[in-house]
Amino acid sequence: MSIYQQLGLQAVINASGKMTALGASAVHTEVARAISEASMDYVNMQELLTWVGKRIAKATGAEGGCPTLGASAGIAIATAAIVAGSNLSKLEKIPFLQGVPNEVIIQKGHSVHFGGAVPQMMALGGAHVIEVGHANFVEAEHIEGAISEKTAALFYIKSHHAVQKGMQSLQTMLEIGHRHQLPVVVDAAAEEDLRKYVQMGVDLVIYSGGKAIEGPTSGFICGKQHFIDACHAQYKGIGRAMKVGKEALIGLTVALERYANKRDTGEEQKGRMQSFLEQIKDVPGITGRIVQDEAGREIYRAQLTIDPAIAGMTALELAQKLKEGNPSIYTRDHYANVGIIYIDPRPLLPQQENLIAQRLREILASIEGGK
């Protein structure tokens, strides 16, 4: 029995993904042990923040790194760093600082809600957010035409939450940014490649520590040193309300070290999901196949298409039934409204895909039996 069940909380099987709403990641015992040891001693926090920043730089190939409470905090801190720099008098006025360039340009299809709103996180950092183009179509002219003397930065969201078609590429935004001498920031919260965007020349890149890296609730910013210095400086301003604890800092560092040696799991994901699909291949109303992540990451999930005429319920109803059981099973149901749910193998503990298959069979058998 897990500690959450001992507290009387519902047991959960997470087949949705590295989702904040479900606790992001279940950390490795090595990471958990480091967190435990860190929690039982003292340290000079400024010294620790600097030390962790160097480890982040090493892991990403960037000039510098700054740990954060999470990727959303990273958005606010990175924005504040660009708007106020390291100037104490300015950063203490964030988010109400006046008289400096504070407009941050973002493509309309990237102005998304990830559990919180991207523009709100930027606004916490002092930005006046300028959304350009349309939700499904942005031209380079939309971006360039919005640039003025008030512009502070260009912001790019690399996420499955963002619109995947009709947007201008990061390369185009980098070219525009360089042409106008404007920094480009990328929110790459759940991305798996920690070096790609730095190598492309992005000024600041934001990652979650609790998603692909499988660390504790945490995050970090990496990039050009003068901007990273300004990110660290924000801990004398808005960063104080987002400070990350010593335990998470150490857990993040150990997770980063483990991540550097992590083997590719694409084939393992496919294997687990193929075994899962074999178990439900004869379940009426469900058609399954393995698909790659919509944002292009090396993530492979089982896609289940539900035919309500045969299954006796819609995908939305099936996803809800799975949540209502014990343990509660959370699928990836962003497309349940069009009849599709996904099973993500990455957060599943050993053998849990078998429990999901069994539950699916039980639910649909009960519907069939009730006809």
mmCIF file of C-alpha atoms in Angstrom, residues 150-346:
data_model
loop_
_atom_site.group_PDB
_atom_site.id
_atom_site.type_symbol
_atom_site.label_atom_id
_atom_site.label_comp_id
_atom_site.label_asym_id
_atom_site.label_seq_id
_atom_site.Cartn_x
_atom_site.Cartn_y
_atom_site.Cartn_z
ATOM 1 C CA LYS A 150 8.885 48.481 -26.690
ATOM 2 C CA THR A 151 9.701 44.887 -27.637
ATOM 3 C CA ALA A 152 11.787 42.978 -25.087
ATOM 4 C CA ALA A 153 11.816 39.416 -26.462
ATOM 5 C CA LEU A 154 10.275 36.758 -28.680
ATOM 6 C CA PHE A 155 8.805 33.708 -26.929
ATOM 7 C CA TYR A 156 8.358 30.245 -28.451
ATOM 8 C CA ILE A 157 6.364 27.404 -26.855
ATOM 9 C CA LYS A 158 7.471 23.871 -27.744
ATOM 10 C CA SER A 159 4.663 21.734 -26.366
ATOM 11 C CA HIS A 160 1.914 19.305 -27.296
ATOM 12 C CA HIS A 161 -0.456 21.934 -25.887
ATOM 13 C CA ALA A 162 0.515 24.368 -28.659
ATOM 14 C CA VAL A 163 -0.979 24.376 -32.153
ATOM 15 C CA GLN A 164 1.205 22.068 -34.268
ATOM 16 C CA LYS A 165 0.337 23.458 -37.704
ATOM 17 C CA GLY A 166 0.320 26.893 -39.262
ATOM 18 C CA MET A 167 2.879 28.329 -36.826
ATOM 19 C CA GLN A 168 6.234 29.831 -37.759
ATOM 20 C CA SER A 169 9.211 27.647 -36.886
ATOM 21 C CA LEU A 170 11.649 28.361 -34.108
ATOM 22 C CA GLN A 171 14.326 28.872 -36.755
ATOM 23 C CA THR A 172 12.272 31.683 -38.289
ATOM 24 C CA MET A 173 11.818 33.305 -34.882
ATOM 25 C CA LEU A 174 15.556 33.065 -34.245
ATOM 26 C CA GLU A 175 16.291 34.743 -37.562
ATOM 27 C CA ILE A 176 13.840 37.545 -36.761
ATOM 28 C CA GLY A 177 15.218 37.903 -33.242
ATOM 29 C CA HIS A 178 18.812 38.103 -34.424
ATOM 30 C CA ARG A 179 17.885 40.576 -37.151
ATOM 31 C CA HIS A 180 16.323 42.890 -34.574
ATOM 32 C CA GLN A 181 18.797 42.092 -31.780
ATOM 33 C CA LEU A 182 16.073 40.626 -29.589
ATOM 34 C CA PRO A 183 16.487 37.622 -27.282
ATOM 35 C CA VAL A 184 14.504 34.478 -28.053
ATOM 36 C CA VAL A 185 13.142 32.362 -25.189
ATOM 37 C CA VAL A 186 11.872 28.797 -25.574
ATOM 38 C CA ASP A 187 9.582 27.040 -23.146
ATOM 39 C CA ALA A 188 10.627 23.414 -23.649
ATOM 40 C CA ALA A 189 9.114 22.166 -20.395
ATOM 41 C CA ALA A 190 8.538 18.513 -21.292
ATOM 42 C CA GLU A 191 11.080 18.184 -24.093
ATOM 43 C CA GLU A 192 13.598 15.358 -23.888
ATOM 44 C CA ASP A 193 16.568 16.911 -25.719
ATOM 45 C CA LEU A 194 18.392 19.173 -23.248
ATOM 46 C CA ARG A 195 20.951 20.466 -25.753
ATOM 47 C CA LYS A 196 19.057 21.021 -29.001
ATOM 48 C CA TYR A 197 17.771 24.547 -28.390
ATOM 49 C CA VAL A 198 20.992 25.863 -26.865
ATOM 50 C CA GLN A 199 22.858 24.570 -29.911
ATOM 51 C CA MET A 200 20.362 26.360 -32.155
ATOM 52 C CA GLY A 201 21.327 29.661 -30.522
ATOM 53 C CA VAL A 202 18.299 30.222 -28.274
ATOM 54 C CA ASP A 203 19.084 32.778 -25.570
ATOM 55 C CA LEU A 204 17.116 31.142 -22.734
ATOM 56 C CA VAL A 205 15.516 27.683 -22.596
ATOM 57 C CA ILE A 206 13.107 26.573 -19.867
ATOM 58 C CA TYR A 207 12.663 22.951 -18.775
ATOM 59 C CA SER A 208 10.662 21.094 -16.171
ATOM 60 C CA GLY A 209 12.658 18.933 -13.777
ATOM 61 C CA GLY A 210 9.699 16.681 -13.051
ATOM 62 C CA LYS A 211 8.730 15.670 -16.590
ATOM 63 C CA ALA A 212 11.148 13.950 -18.986
ATOM 64 C CA ILE A 213 14.029 14.230 -16.508
ATOM 65 C CA GLU A 214 11.999 12.393 -13.835
ATOM 66 C CA GLY A 215 13.158 14.549 -10.961
ATOM 67 C CA PRO A 216 11.175 16.128 -8.139
ATOM 68 C CA THR A 217 8.917 19.140 -8.596
ATOM 69 C CA SER A 218 11.473 21.590 -9.997
ATOM 70 C CA GLY A 219 12.672 23.195 -13.197
ATOM 71 C CA PHE A 220 15.531 25.153 -14.665
ATOM 72 C CA ILE A 221 16.559 27.768 -17.187
ATOM 73 C CA CYS A 222 19.697 27.451 -19.297
ATOM 74 C CA GLY A 223 21.283 29.759 -21.829
ATOM 75 C CA LYS A 224 23.496 32.815 -22.319
ATOM 76 C CA GLN A 225 25.425 33.726 -19.187
ATOM 77 C CA HIS A 226 24.361 37.365 -18.861
ATOM 78 C CA PHE A 227 20.707 36.368 -19.055
ATOM 79 C CA ILE A 228 21.270 33.516 -16.597
ATOM 80 C CA ASP A 229 22.942 35.945 -14.176
ATOM 81 C CA ALA A 230 19.793 38.053 -14.423
ATOM 82 C CA CYS A 231 17.645 34.966 -13.768
ATOM 83 C CA HIS A 232 19.571 34.290 -10.538
ATOM 84 C CA ALA A 233 19.128 37.942 -9.576
ATOM 85 C CA GLN A 234 15.333 37.532 -9.646
ATOM 86 C CA TYR A 235 15.553 35.571 -6.384
ATOM 87 C CA LYS A 236 15.849 39.010 -4.788
ATOM 88 C CA GLY A 237 12.541 39.884 -6.456
ATOM 89 C CA ILE A 238 9.625 37.768 -7.693
ATOM 90 C CA GLY A 239 11.745 34.645 -7.493
ATOM 91 C CA ARG A 240 11.469 34.836 -3.717
ATOM 92 C CA ALA A 241 7.853 33.707 -4.015
ATOM 93 C CA MET A 242 8.997 30.816 -6.218
ATOM 94 C CA LYS A 243 12.067 29.673 -4.315
ATOM 95 C CA VAL A 244 13.068 26.049 -4.724
ATOM 96 C CA GLY A 245 14.035 24.039 -1.649
ATOM 97 C CA LYS A 246 17.357 22.351 -0.936
ATOM 98 C CA GLU A 247 15.735 18.905 -1.270
ATOM 99 C CA ALA A 248 14.423 19.593 -4.766
ATOM 100 C CA LEU A 249 17.735 21.152 -5.820
ATOM 101 C CA ILE A 250 19.662 18.030 -4.870
ATOM 102 C CA GLY A 251 16.984 15.747 -6.323
ATOM 103 C CA LEU A 252 17.085 17.688 -9.597
ATOM 104 C CA THR A 253 20.877 17.400 -9.777
ATOM 105 C CA VAL A 254 20.835 13.630 -9.248
ATOM 106 C CA ALA A 255 18.008 13.276 -11.795
ATOM 107 C CA LEU A 256 20.046 15.267 -14.338
ATOM 108 C CA GLU A 257 23.045 13.002 -13.765
ATOM 109 C CA ARG A 258 20.884 9.928 -14.252
ATOM 110 C CA TYR A 259 19.254 11.449 -17.326
ATOM 111 C CA ALA A 260 22.634 11.933 -19.002
ATOM 112 C CA ASN A 261 23.120 8.146 -18.917
ATOM 113 C CA LYS A 262 19.522 7.249 -19.740
ATOM 114 C CA ARG A 263 19.137 4.749 -22.554
ATOM 115 C CA ASP A 264 16.581 5.206 -25.310
ATOM 116 C CA THR A 265 13.253 3.721 -24.231
ATOM 117 C CA GLY A 266 11.358 3.993 -27.514
ATOM 118 C CA GLU A 267 11.515 0.276 -28.255
ATOM 119 C CA GLU A 268 10.598 -0.577 -24.665
ATOM 120 C CA GLN A 269 7.556 1.716 -24.886
ATOM 121 C CA LYS A 270 6.474 0.063 -28.131
ATOM 122 C CA GLY A 271 6.946 -3.391 -26.613
ATOM 123 C CA ARG A 272 4.828 -2.644 -23.555
ATOM 124 C CA MET A 273 2.071 -1.101 -25.626
ATOM 125 C CA GLN A 274 2.105 -3.955 -28.155
ATOM 126 C CA SER A 275 1.646 -6.412 -25.288
ATOM 127 C CA PHE A 276 -1.174 -4.240 -23.931
ATOM 128 C CA LEU A 277 -2.925 -4.100 -27.309
ATOM 129 C CA GLU A 278 -2.695 -7.879 -27.638
ATOM 130 C CA GLN A 279 -4.669 -8.181 -24.397
ATOM 131 C CA ILE A 280 -7.562 -6.060 -25.681
ATOM 132 C CA LYS A 281 -7.539 -6.943 -29.393
ATOM 133 C CA ASP A 282 -10.812 -8.862 -29.104
ATOM 134 C CA VAL A 283 -12.651 -6.267 -26.994
ATOM 135 C CA PRO A 284 -15.673 -5.100 -29.045
ATOM 136 C CA GLY A 285 -15.686 -1.415 -29.942
ATOM 137 C CA ILE A 286 -11.968 -0.715 -29.374
ATOM 138 C CA THR A 287 -9.450 -0.415 -32.209
ATOM 139 C CA GLY A 288 -5.863 0.024 -31.062
ATOM 140 C CA ARG A 289 -2.574 0.999 -32.634
ATOM 141 C CA ILE A 290 0.789 2.442 -31.565
ATOM 142 C CA VAL A 291 1.454 6.085 -32.450
ATOM 143 C CA GLN A 292 4.279 8.543 -31.884
ATOM 144 C CA ASP A 293 3.845 11.704 -29.826
ATOM 145 C CA GLU A 294 2.117 14.501 -31.738
ATOM 146 C CA ALA A 295 4.904 16.976 -30.933
ATOM 147 C CA GLY A 296 7.517 14.683 -32.510
ATOM 148 C CA ARG A 297 9.182 13.415 -29.341
ATOM 149 C CA GLU A 298 10.477 9.839 -29.088
ATOM 150 C CA ILE A 299 7.391 8.791 -27.141
ATOM 151 C CA TYR A 300 5.123 5.964 -28.249
ATOM 152 C CA ARG A 301 1.604 5.451 -26.936
ATOM 153 C CA ALA A 302 -1.300 3.107 -27.541
ATOM 154 C CA GLN A 303 -4.085 4.949 -29.346
ATOM 155 C CA LEU A 304 -7.531 3.522 -28.637
ATOM 156 C CA THR A 305 -10.357 4.504 -30.977
ATOM 157 C CA ILE A 306 -13.755 3.868 -29.423
ATOM 158 C CA ASP A 307 -16.777 3.046 -31.570
ATOM 159 C CA PRO A 308 -19.746 3.912 -29.317
ATOM 160 C CA ALA A 309 -22.193 1.977 -31.488
ATOM 161 C CA ILE A 310 -20.313 -1.224 -30.666
ATOM 162 C CA ALA A 311 -18.736 -0.425 -27.289
ATOM 163 C CA GLY A 312 -21.974 0.943 -25.859
ATOM 164 C CA MET A 313 -20.312 4.113 -24.602
ATOM 165 C CA THR A 314 -18.295 7.023 -25.923
ATOM 166 C CA ALA A 315 -14.577 7.551 -25.364
ATOM 167 C CA LEU A 316 -15.414 10.310 -22.877
ATOM 168 C CA GLU A 317 -17.675 7.955 -20.935
ATOM 169 C CA LEU A 318 -15.044 5.199 -20.985
ATOM 170 C CA ALA A 319 -12.318 7.542 -19.743
ATOM 171 C CA GLN A 320 -14.610 8.612 -16.902
ATOM 172 C CA LYS A 321 -15.419 4.993 -15.993
ATOM 173 C CA LEU A 322 -11.710 4.240 -15.777
ATOM 174 C CA LYS A 323 -11.238 7.181 -13.394
ATOM 175 C CA GLU A 324 -14.119 6.075 -11.192
ATOM 176 C CA GLY A 325 -12.634 2.661 -10.385
ATOM 177 C CA ASN A 326 -10.206 1.661 -7.659
ATOM 178 C CA PRO A 327 -7.447 2.242 -8.475
ATOM 179 C CA SER A 328 -8.442 5.291 -10.480
ATOM 180 C CA ILE A 329 -6.992 5.023 -13.999
ATOM 181 C CA TYR A 330 -6.159 8.273 -15.797
ATOM 182 C CA THR A 331 -5.764 7.992 -19.554
ATOM 183 C CA ARG A 332 -4.549 10.659 -21.941
ATOM 184 C CA ASP A 333 -7.950 11.951 -22.975
ATOM 185 C CA HIS A 334 -7.257 15.237 -24.797
ATOM 186 C CA TYR A 335 -8.984 13.771 -27.892
ATOM 187 C CA ALA A 336 -11.726 11.827 -26.148
ATOM 188 C CA ASN A 337 -14.278 14.228 -27.654
ATOM 189 C CA VAL A 338 -13.452 12.778 -31.089
ATOM 190 C CA GLY A 339 -13.462 9.187 -29.864
ATOM 191 C CA ILE A 340 -9.799 8.647 -29.042
ATOM 192 C CA ILE A 341 -7.946 7.995 -25.790
ATOM 193 C CA TYR A 342 -4.279 7.162 -25.315
ATOM 194 C CA ILE A 343 -2.299 4.975 -22.928
ATOM 195 C CA ASP A 344 1.150 6.445 -22.171
ATOM 196 C CA PRO A 345 3.599 3.765 -20.977
ATOM 197 C CA ARG A 346 6.226 6.124 -19.526
#
